[in-house]
Amino acid sequence: MEAAQIPGELTRVHFTEAQIQDRIREIAAEIDSDYAGTVPLLVGVLNGAVMVMADLSRAMKLHCEHDWMAVSSYGAGTQSSGVVRILKDLSSDIEGRHVIVVEDIIDTGLTLQYLLQNLSTRLPASLELMTMFRKPEAFKCNVVPKYIGYDLPDEFVVGYGLDYAGQYRNLRDCATLSPTVYS
Ligand code: 5GP
Ligand code: MG
Ligand code: MG
């Protein structure tokens, strides 16, 4: 969808559907090679990672399994507090499994820092992170994704799973939402 098709709502398309799918295919090929001979468990972080999970896993040739977690940050502000509550835990036991956490975007990384720490106590054989997008703040945290789709500037973006007030997740591109929508 072109930004021009929703006049005023989206100020800039950062990555089109085609660019996103190209990058997903590259990462899927890397995972196929890195995890050859194993059945990795992809752990999607709800709700944002739904699109990435669906596209990434279908671009992979390896067998894999899917599981999901839902988390929420405590605190009233718009910034992550780093104090995280698990709303939905994994359905599977990850001990001895090769786990790849799949995320939509890393901003402060505080949510993932908690999540990865929590998952590591369950003794997976390996634990890595794939994120579709990364914002500049993420460089300040100690969460290092093994697979990164694209870097973004420090703007509030929507689409490809990312929402504003529950909407825009089904936008196929990743675009900056005009501040006029939320101010
Ligand atoms: P963090 O703990 O890394 O600061 O927060 C990550 C979560 O905040 C993401 O999983 C996502 O849900 C949300 N988030 C961070 N930046 C953006 C953004 O630019 N747009 C949208 N829609 N959500 C974002
Ligand atoms: Mg997320
Ligand atoms: Mg959100």
XYZ file of N, CA and C and ligand atoms in Angstrom:
575
model
N 0.848 -1.208 0.000
C 0.000 0.000 0.000
C 0.877 1.249 0.000
N 0.613 2.167 -0.876
C 1.382 3.416 -0.949
C 0.905 4.365 0.131
N 1.853 5.140 0.692
C 1.477 6.125 1.698
C 0.416 7.063 1.146
N 0.515 7.349 -0.162
C -0.405 8.303 -0.776
C -1.852 7.804 -0.776
N -2.032 6.471 -0.567
C -3.396 5.937 -0.604
C -4.172 6.247 0.679
N -3.444 6.646 1.716
C -4.121 7.067 2.937
C -3.622 8.482 3.215
N -4.188 9.457 2.550
C -3.612 10.798 2.640
C -3.479 11.254 4.085
N -2.277 11.681 4.450
C -2.067 12.252 5.765
C -1.799 11.273 6.889
N -2.231 10.014 6.743
C -2.075 9.084 7.867
C -0.664 8.553 8.007
N -0.038 8.256 6.880
C 1.310 7.713 6.889
C 2.229 8.744 6.237
N 3.316 9.074 6.922
C 4.165 10.126 6.366
C 5.277 9.567 5.493
N 5.661 8.308 5.714
C 6.773 7.771 4.935
C 6.768 6.247 4.981
N 6.847 5.608 3.823
C 7.001 4.153 3.781
C 8.489 3.844 3.887
N 8.873 3.124 4.928
C 10.288 2.778 5.104
C 10.648 1.545 4.298
N 9.796 0.517 4.407
C 10.051 -0.720 3.690
C 8.745 -1.223 3.105
N 8.786 -1.514 1.813
C 7.595 -2.019 1.137
C 7.447 -3.511 1.422
N 6.276 -4.009 1.099
C 6.017 -5.441 1.238
C 7.084 -6.255 0.506
N 7.456 -5.836 -0.693
C 8.440 -6.589 -1.484
C 9.807 -6.593 -0.798
N 10.210 -5.446 -0.262
C 11.501 -5.386 0.440
C 11.488 -6.267 1.685
N 10.374 -6.244 2.400
C 10.254 -7.070 3.608
C 10.352 -8.549 3.240
N 9.648 -8.958 2.191
C 9.661 -10.373 1.793
C 11.036 -10.802 1.286
N 11.746 -9.908 0.585
C 13.108 -10.228 0.120
C 14.016 -10.520 1.311
N 13.923 -9.656 2.321
C 14.800 -9.808 3.495
C 14.419 -11.060 4.297
N 13.120 -11.321 4.398
C 12.651 -12.528 5.095
C 13.222 -13.785 4.430
N 13.227 -13.798 3.092
C 13.765 -14.970 2.371
C 15.256 -15.151 2.646
N 15.997 -14.032 2.725
C 17.434 -14.125 3.022
C 17.669 -14.699 4.417
N 16.899 -14.197 5.375
C 17.077 -14.667 6.758
C 16.663 -16.136 6.874
N 15.605 -16.519 6.196
C 15.153 -17.913 6.236
C 16.250 -18.835 5.707
N 16.938 -18.410 4.656
C 18.028 -19.223 4.085
C 19.174 -19.335 5.090
N 19.464 -18.249 5.791
C 20.514 -18.290 6.825
C 20.142 -19.272 7.930
N 18.889 -19.212 8.369
C 18.437 -20.104 9.436
C 18.486 -21.559 8.958
N 18.042 -21.804 7.729
C 18.110 -23.162 7.168
C 19.535 -23.713 7.257
N 20.494 -22.850 6.951
C 21.881 -23.297 6.964
C 22.422 -23.417 8.397
N 22.142 -22.408 9.231
C 22.653 -22.419 10.617
C 22.067 -23.563 11.445
N 20.834 -23.952 11.164
C 20.142 -24.946 12.003
C 19.971 -26.296 11.296
N 20.722 -26.485 10.206
C 20.621 -27.756 9.446
C 20.790 -28.945 10.387
N 19.933 -29.933 10.244
C 20.025 -31.137 11.076
C 19.268 -31.025 12.392
N 18.626 -29.884 12.639
C 17.828 -29.711 13.858
C 16.402 -29.304 13.472
N 15.528 -29.340 14.458
C 14.162 -28.824 14.276
C 14.009 -27.646 15.240
N 14.322 -26.409 14.775
C 14.250 -25.284 15.691
C 12.818 -24.990 16.129
N 12.719 -24.422 17.334
C 11.418 -23.987 17.847
C 11.367 -22.462 17.731
N 10.469 -21.971 16.899
C 10.295 -20.529 16.755
C 9.306 -20.053 17.809
N 9.725 -19.076 18.617
C 8.843 -18.528 19.655
C 8.461 -17.110 19.262
N 7.223 -16.933 18.849
C 6.737 -15.615 18.451
C 6.216 -14.845 19.650
N 6.528 -13.554 19.684
C 6.044 -12.703 20.760
C 4.770 -12.003 20.267
N 3.653 -12.380 20.889
C 2.343 -11.838 20.473
C 2.211 -10.375 20.884
N 1.447 -9.520 20.118
C 0.768 -9.909 18.888
C 1.576 -9.514 17.660
N 2.575 -8.649 17.899
C 3.281 -8.032 16.773
C 3.985 -8.990 15.832
N 4.451 -10.128 16.362
C 5.293 -11.002 15.541
C 4.507 -11.993 14.685
N 3.193 -11.876 14.672
C 2.370 -12.841 13.929
C 2.748 -12.884 12.443
N 2.901 -11.713 11.841
C 3.216 -11.666 10.400
C 4.621 -12.209 10.131
N 5.584 -11.798 10.954
C 6.964 -12.274 10.764
C 7.025 -13.790 10.913
N 6.360 -14.329 11.937
C 6.363 -15.778 12.171
C 5.809 -16.515 10.956
N 4.683 -16.043 10.458
C 4.022 -16.722 9.335
C 4.912 -16.702 8.096
N 5.497 -15.539 7.804
C 6.300 -15.415 6.583
C 7.660 -16.090 6.718
N 8.317 -15.875 7.872
C 9.648 -16.462 8.069
C 9.591 -17.986 8.046
N 8.644 -18.562 8.782
C 8.606 -20.024 8.868
C 8.241 -20.641 7.519
N 7.402 -19.958 6.747
C 7.038 -20.517 5.442
C 8.131 -20.320 4.399
N 9.050 -19.374 4.655
C 10.183 -19.192 3.738
C 11.309 -20.176 4.060
N 11.236 -20.831 5.241
C 12.256 -21.801 5.625
C 11.979 -23.147 4.971
N 13.045 -23.871 4.681
C 12.878 -25.230 4.135
C 12.945 -26.270 5.241
N 13.627 -25.935 6.341
C 13.732 -26.848 7.486
C 12.369 -27.074 8.121
N 12.201 -28.243 8.736
C 11.067 -28.424 9.623
C 11.283 -27.530 10.836
N 10.217 -26.969 11.349
C 10.332 -26.174 12.572
C 9.021 -26.309 13.339
N 9.036 -25.857 14.594
C 7.794 -25.816 15.374
C 7.524 -24.374 15.785
N 6.254 -24.089 16.051
C 5.850 -22.743 16.468
C 5.352 -22.776 17.910
N 5.723 -21.759 18.673
C 5.078 -21.548 19.963
C 4.995 -20.029 20.169
N 4.218 -19.628 21.163
C 3.922 -18.204 21.330
C 3.995 -17.789 22.786
N 4.427 -16.551 23.007
C 4.336 -15.950 24.335
C 3.688 -14.580 24.191
N 2.955 -14.198 25.226
C 2.429 -12.832 25.274
C 2.944 -12.200 26.552
N 3.487 -11.009 26.437
C 4.036 -10.311 27.598
C 3.495 -8.888 27.623
N 3.516 -8.304 28.807
C 3.135 -6.900 28.864
C 4.055 -6.195 29.850
N 4.439 -4.973 29.497
C 5.296 -4.174 30.372
C 4.446 -3.532 31.451
N 4.915 -3.637 32.675
C 4.260 -2.878 33.749
C 4.533 -1.395 33.539
N 3.727 -0.546 34.109
C 4.004 0.889 34.076
C 3.012 1.623 33.211
N 2.773 2.867 33.567
C 1.741 3.642 32.897
C 2.261 4.364 31.653
N 3.578 4.604 31.605
C 4.131 5.424 30.528
C 4.104 4.735 29.179
N 4.537 5.449 28.159
C 4.607 4.873 26.822
C 5.943 4.164 26.619
N 6.902 4.398 27.521
C 8.202 3.740 27.434
C 8.148 2.397 28.162
N 8.881 1.419 27.661
C 9.024 0.143 28.367
C 9.677 0.397 29.720
N 9.177 -0.294 30.744
C 9.774 -0.135 32.069
C 10.813 -1.208 32.341
N 10.752 -2.302 31.582
C 11.663 -3.415 31.829
C 11.097 -4.407 32.825
N 10.010 -4.017 33.509
C 9.331 -4.953 34.413
C 8.199 -5.582 33.610
N 8.302 -6.893 33.442
C 7.459 -7.552 32.456
C 6.583 -8.617 33.121
N 5.372 -8.710 32.649
C 4.442 -9.722 33.144
C 4.177 -10.698 31.997
N 4.209 -11.987 32.293
C 3.899 -12.978 31.259
C 2.388 -13.203 31.233
N 1.750 -12.837 30.124
C 0.297 -12.987 29.980
C -0.057 -14.362 29.430
N 0.815 -14.872 28.563
C 0.640 -16.230 28.023
C 2.014 -16.853 27.925
N 2.171 -17.995 28.590
C 3.473 -18.654 28.561
C 3.508 -19.674 27.424
N 4.696 -20.216 27.176
C 4.857 -21.233 26.139
C 3.997 -22.449 26.436
N 3.588 -23.145 25.378
C 2.850 -24.390 25.558
C 3.810 -25.562 25.660
N 5.057 -25.349 25.222
C 5.996 -26.475 25.177
C 7.153 -26.278 26.145
N 7.787 -27.413 26.468
C 8.985 -27.421 27.297
C 10.173 -27.182 26.365
N 11.007 -26.176 26.654
C 12.083 -25.848 25.711
C 13.431 -26.431 26.120
N 13.457 -27.207 27.202
C 14.734 -27.787 27.624
C 15.320 -28.637 26.494
N 16.573 -28.323 26.157
C 17.261 -29.083 25.109
C 16.888 -28.693 23.684
N 15.996 -27.724 23.540
C 15.562 -27.309 22.192
C 16.400 -26.151 21.662
N 16.451 -26.041 20.348
C 17.081 -24.893 19.702
C 15.988 -23.842 19.474
N 16.030 -22.794 20.287
C 14.952 -21.806 20.311
C 15.364 -20.525 19.588
N 14.490 -20.046 18.724
C 14.691 -18.742 18.089
C 13.482 -17.873 18.446
N 13.715 -16.821 19.229
C 12.642 -15.883 19.561
C 12.452 -14.958 18.366
N 11.204 -14.795 17.953
C 10.883 -13.985 16.771
C 10.099 -12.754 17.214
N 10.651 -11.581 16.932
C 10.049 -10.311 17.363
C 9.778 -9.395 16.174
N 8.843 -8.481 16.360
C 8.566 -7.495 15.327
C 9.609 -6.378 15.326
N 9.903 -5.831 16.512
C 10.761 -4.642 16.561
C 11.430 -4.560 17.932
N 12.684 -4.107 17.955
C 13.340 -3.824 19.226
C 13.529 -2.323 19.328
N 13.024 -1.764 20.406
C 13.229 -0.337 20.669
C 14.220 -0.235 21.830
N 13.751 -0.201 23.062
C 14.685 -0.167 24.196
C 15.293 -1.541 24.466
N 14.611 -2.588 24.027
C 15.106 -3.940 24.268
C 14.801 -4.460 25.664
N 14.131 -3.663 26.485
C 13.907 -4.039 27.885
C 12.989 -5.256 27.999
N 11.968 -5.303 27.159
C 11.048 -6.439 27.195
C 11.793 -7.732 26.837
N 12.592 -7.643 25.790
C 13.321 -8.833 25.340
C 14.400 -9.245 26.316
N 15.010 -8.273 26.956
C 16.038 -8.586 27.945
C 15.454 -9.496 29.017
N 14.252 -9.144 29.471
C 13.567 -9.955 30.477
C 13.211 -11.333 29.900
N 12.631 -11.299 28.715
C 12.143 -12.537 28.096
C 13.274 -13.532 27.850
N 14.379 -13.051 27.312
C 15.500 -13.940 26.995
C 16.119 -14.498 28.271
N 16.191 -13.648 29.300
C 16.725 -14.089 30.580
C 15.836 -15.195 31.146
N 14.529 -14.951 31.086
C 13.557 -15.923 31.583
C 13.676 -17.255 30.824
N 13.758 -17.189 29.495
C 13.820 -18.415 28.692
C 15.125 -19.161 28.922
N 16.207 -18.421 29.183
C 17.499 -19.090 29.355
C 17.517 -19.956 30.609
N 16.699 -19.617 31.614
C 16.651 -20.437 32.835
C 15.981 -21.790 32.585
N 15.308 -21.931 31.431
C 14.629 -23.201 31.124
C 15.532 -24.173 30.355
N 16.812 -23.821 30.260
C 17.849 -24.699 29.701
C 17.612 -25.156 28.253
N 17.367 -24.210 27.350
C 17.322 -24.589 25.933
C 18.735 -24.971 25.463
N 18.822 -25.779 24.405
C 20.136 -26.137 23.843
C 20.805 -24.893 23.276
N 19.986 -24.003 22.676
C 20.490 -22.716 22.207
C 19.327 -21.732 22.196
N 19.670 -20.452 22.279
C 18.637 -19.415 22.360
C 19.123 -18.205 21.566
N 18.430 -17.902 20.485
C 18.810 -16.774 19.638
C 17.579 -15.916 19.366
N 17.834 -14.745 18.791
C 16.758 -13.785 18.554
C 16.760 -13.335 17.099
N 15.570 -13.325 16.504
C 15.377 -12.720 15.190
C 14.393 -11.567 15.369
N 14.756 -10.378 14.878
C 13.797 -9.274 14.907
C 13.672 -8.681 13.516
N 12.461 -8.346 13.132
C 12.248 -7.780 11.793
C 12.798 -6.370 11.698
N 12.584 -5.577 12.768
C 13.054 -4.187 12.744
C 13.815 -3.872 14.025
N 14.708 -2.888 13.911
C 15.471 -2.449 15.077
C 15.564 -0.924 15.044
N 15.302 -0.294 16.184
C 15.409 1.160 16.294
C 16.710 1.532 17.010
N 17.169 2.782 16.865
C 18.498 3.166 17.362
C 18.697 2.946 18.866
N 17.624 3.098 19.666
C 17.722 2.878 21.117
C 18.291 1.501 21.439
N 18.010 0.542 20.562
C 18.361 -0.861 20.820
C 19.861 -1.059 20.989
N 20.649 -0.158 20.431
C 22.104 -0.302 20.539
C 22.582 -0.102 21.971
N 21.743 0.540 22.805
C 22.143 0.809 24.193
C 21.929 -0.399 25.109
N 21.167 -1.394 24.661
C 20.880 -2.526 25.543
C 21.793 -3.696 25.192
N 21.761 -4.711 26.032
C 22.682 -5.831 25.802
C 22.012 -6.996 25.070
N 20.876 -6.718 24.429
C 20.205 -7.744 23.630
C 20.755 -7.674 22.201
N 21.392 -8.766 21.777
C 22.010 -8.768 20.450
C 21.317 -9.807 19.561
N 20.493 -9.318 18.604
C 19.796 -10.267 17.729
C 20.784 -10.958 16.791
N 20.566 -12.241 16.573
C 21.400 -12.949 15.597
C 20.952 -12.604 14.174
N 19.652 -12.376 14.010
C 19.097 -12.067 12.687
C 18.290 -10.771 12.771
N 18.601 -9.817 11.876
C 17.906 -8.528 11.871
C 17.386 -8.241 10.473
N 16.097 -7.885 10.388
C 15.521 -7.537 9.098
C 16.091 -6.220 8.607
N 15.619 -5.140 9.197
C 16.045 -3.810 8.776
C 16.162 -2.871 9.978
N 17.087 -1.909 9.865
C 17.177 -0.840 10.857
C 16.250 0.305 10.470
N 15.650 0.903 11.495
C 14.724 2.023 11.303
C 15.242 3.245 12.057
N 14.837 4.447 11.639
C 15.130 5.634 12.452
C 14.209 5.652 13.671
N 14.446 6.581 14.571
C 13.659 6.642 15.802
C 12.317 7.326 15.545
N 11.440 6.618 14.838
C 10.095 7.136 14.545
C 9.091 6.050 14.909
N 7.855 6.452 15.193
C 6.826 5.465 15.513
C 6.254 4.903 14.214
N 6.508 3.632 13.993
C 6.080 3.010 12.743
C 4.924 2.029 12.971
N 4.192 1.770 11.903
C 3.098 0.785 11.940
C 3.183 -0.093 10.702
N 2.435 -1.195 10.743
C 2.352 -2.103 9.609
C 3.208 -3.338 9.816
N 2.959 -4.359 9.006
C 3.635 -5.641 9.109
C 3.614 -6.147 10.553
N 2.435 -6.096 11.151
C 2.239 -6.598 12.510
C 2.259 -5.521 13.573
N 2.869 -4.378 13.279
C 2.992 -3.313 14.281
C 1.732 -2.452 14.304
N 1.243 -2.180 15.528
C -0.038 -1.491 15.648
C 0.099 -0.090 16.229
N -0.952 0.684 15.996
C -1.225 1.844 16.835
C -2.654 1.671 17.331
N -2.831 1.603 18.662
C -4.145 1.401 19.278
C -4.875 0.215 18.651
N -4.118 -0.845 18.362
C -4.724 -2.078 17.867
C -4.924 -2.122 16.358
N -4.730 -0.994 15.695
C -4.957 -0.963 14.250
C -3.640 -0.871 13.476
N -3.737 -1.013 12.165
C -2.637 -0.917 11.190
C -1.785 -2.183 11.105
N -2.086 -3.217 11.883
C -1.237 -4.410 11.829
C -1.265 -5.044 10.443
N -2.391 -4.906 9.756
C -2.546 -5.559 8.451
C -2.022 -4.732 7.286
N -1.474 -3.570 7.551
C -0.784 -2.814 6.506
C 0.411 -3.647 6.050
N 0.579 -3.810 4.732
C 1.620 -4.723 4.250
C 3.012 -4.111 4.278
N 3.099 -2.780 4.207
C 4.383 -2.081 4.294
C 4.661 -1.687 5.739
N 5.869 -1.197 5.984
C 6.202 -0.612 7.290
C 6.367 0.883 7.064
N 5.552 1.693 7.749
C 5.529 3.128 7.485
C 5.448 3.924 8.776
N 5.920 5.161 8.709
C 5.796 6.053 9.860
C 4.369 6.583 9.939
N 3.799 6.492 11.154
C 2.455 7.003 11.370
C 2.548 8.498 11.653
N 1.734 9.265 10.958
C 1.749 10.710 11.174
C 1.378 11.032 12.615
N 2.187 11.860 13.300
C 1.848 12.245 14.682
C 0.464 12.887 14.787
N -0.090 13.385 13.667
C -1.433 13.975 13.719
C -2.475 12.910 14.091
N -2.144 11.625 13.854
C -3.100 10.562 14.185
C -3.198 10.362 15.697
N -2.076 10.546 16.413
C -2.091 10.251 17.851
C -1.877 11.452 18.749
N -1.827 12.658 18.176
C -1.657 13.817 19.065
C -2.864 14.749 18.992
P 11.027 -2.359 23.887
O 10.927 -3.154 25.146
O 12.076 -2.894 22.927
O 11.182 -0.890 24.113
O 9.604 -2.446 23.227
C 9.351 -3.286 22.196
C 7.863 -3.295 21.879
O 7.319 -1.954 21.810
C 7.705 -3.888 20.495
O 7.572 -5.278 20.562
C 6.478 -3.169 19.997
O 5.330 -3.852 20.418
C 6.521 -1.802 20.662
N 7.147 -0.789 19.779
C 8.382 -0.252 19.856
N 8.602 0.638 18.865
C 7.461 0.661 18.123
C 7.043 1.385 16.946
O 7.767 2.193 16.333
N 5.787 1.134 16.491
C 4.950 0.254 17.088
N 3.751 0.086 16.544
N 5.297 -0.445 18.199
C 6.538 -0.245 18.703
Mg 6.821 -7.119 19.885
Mg 1.788 -2.405 20.140
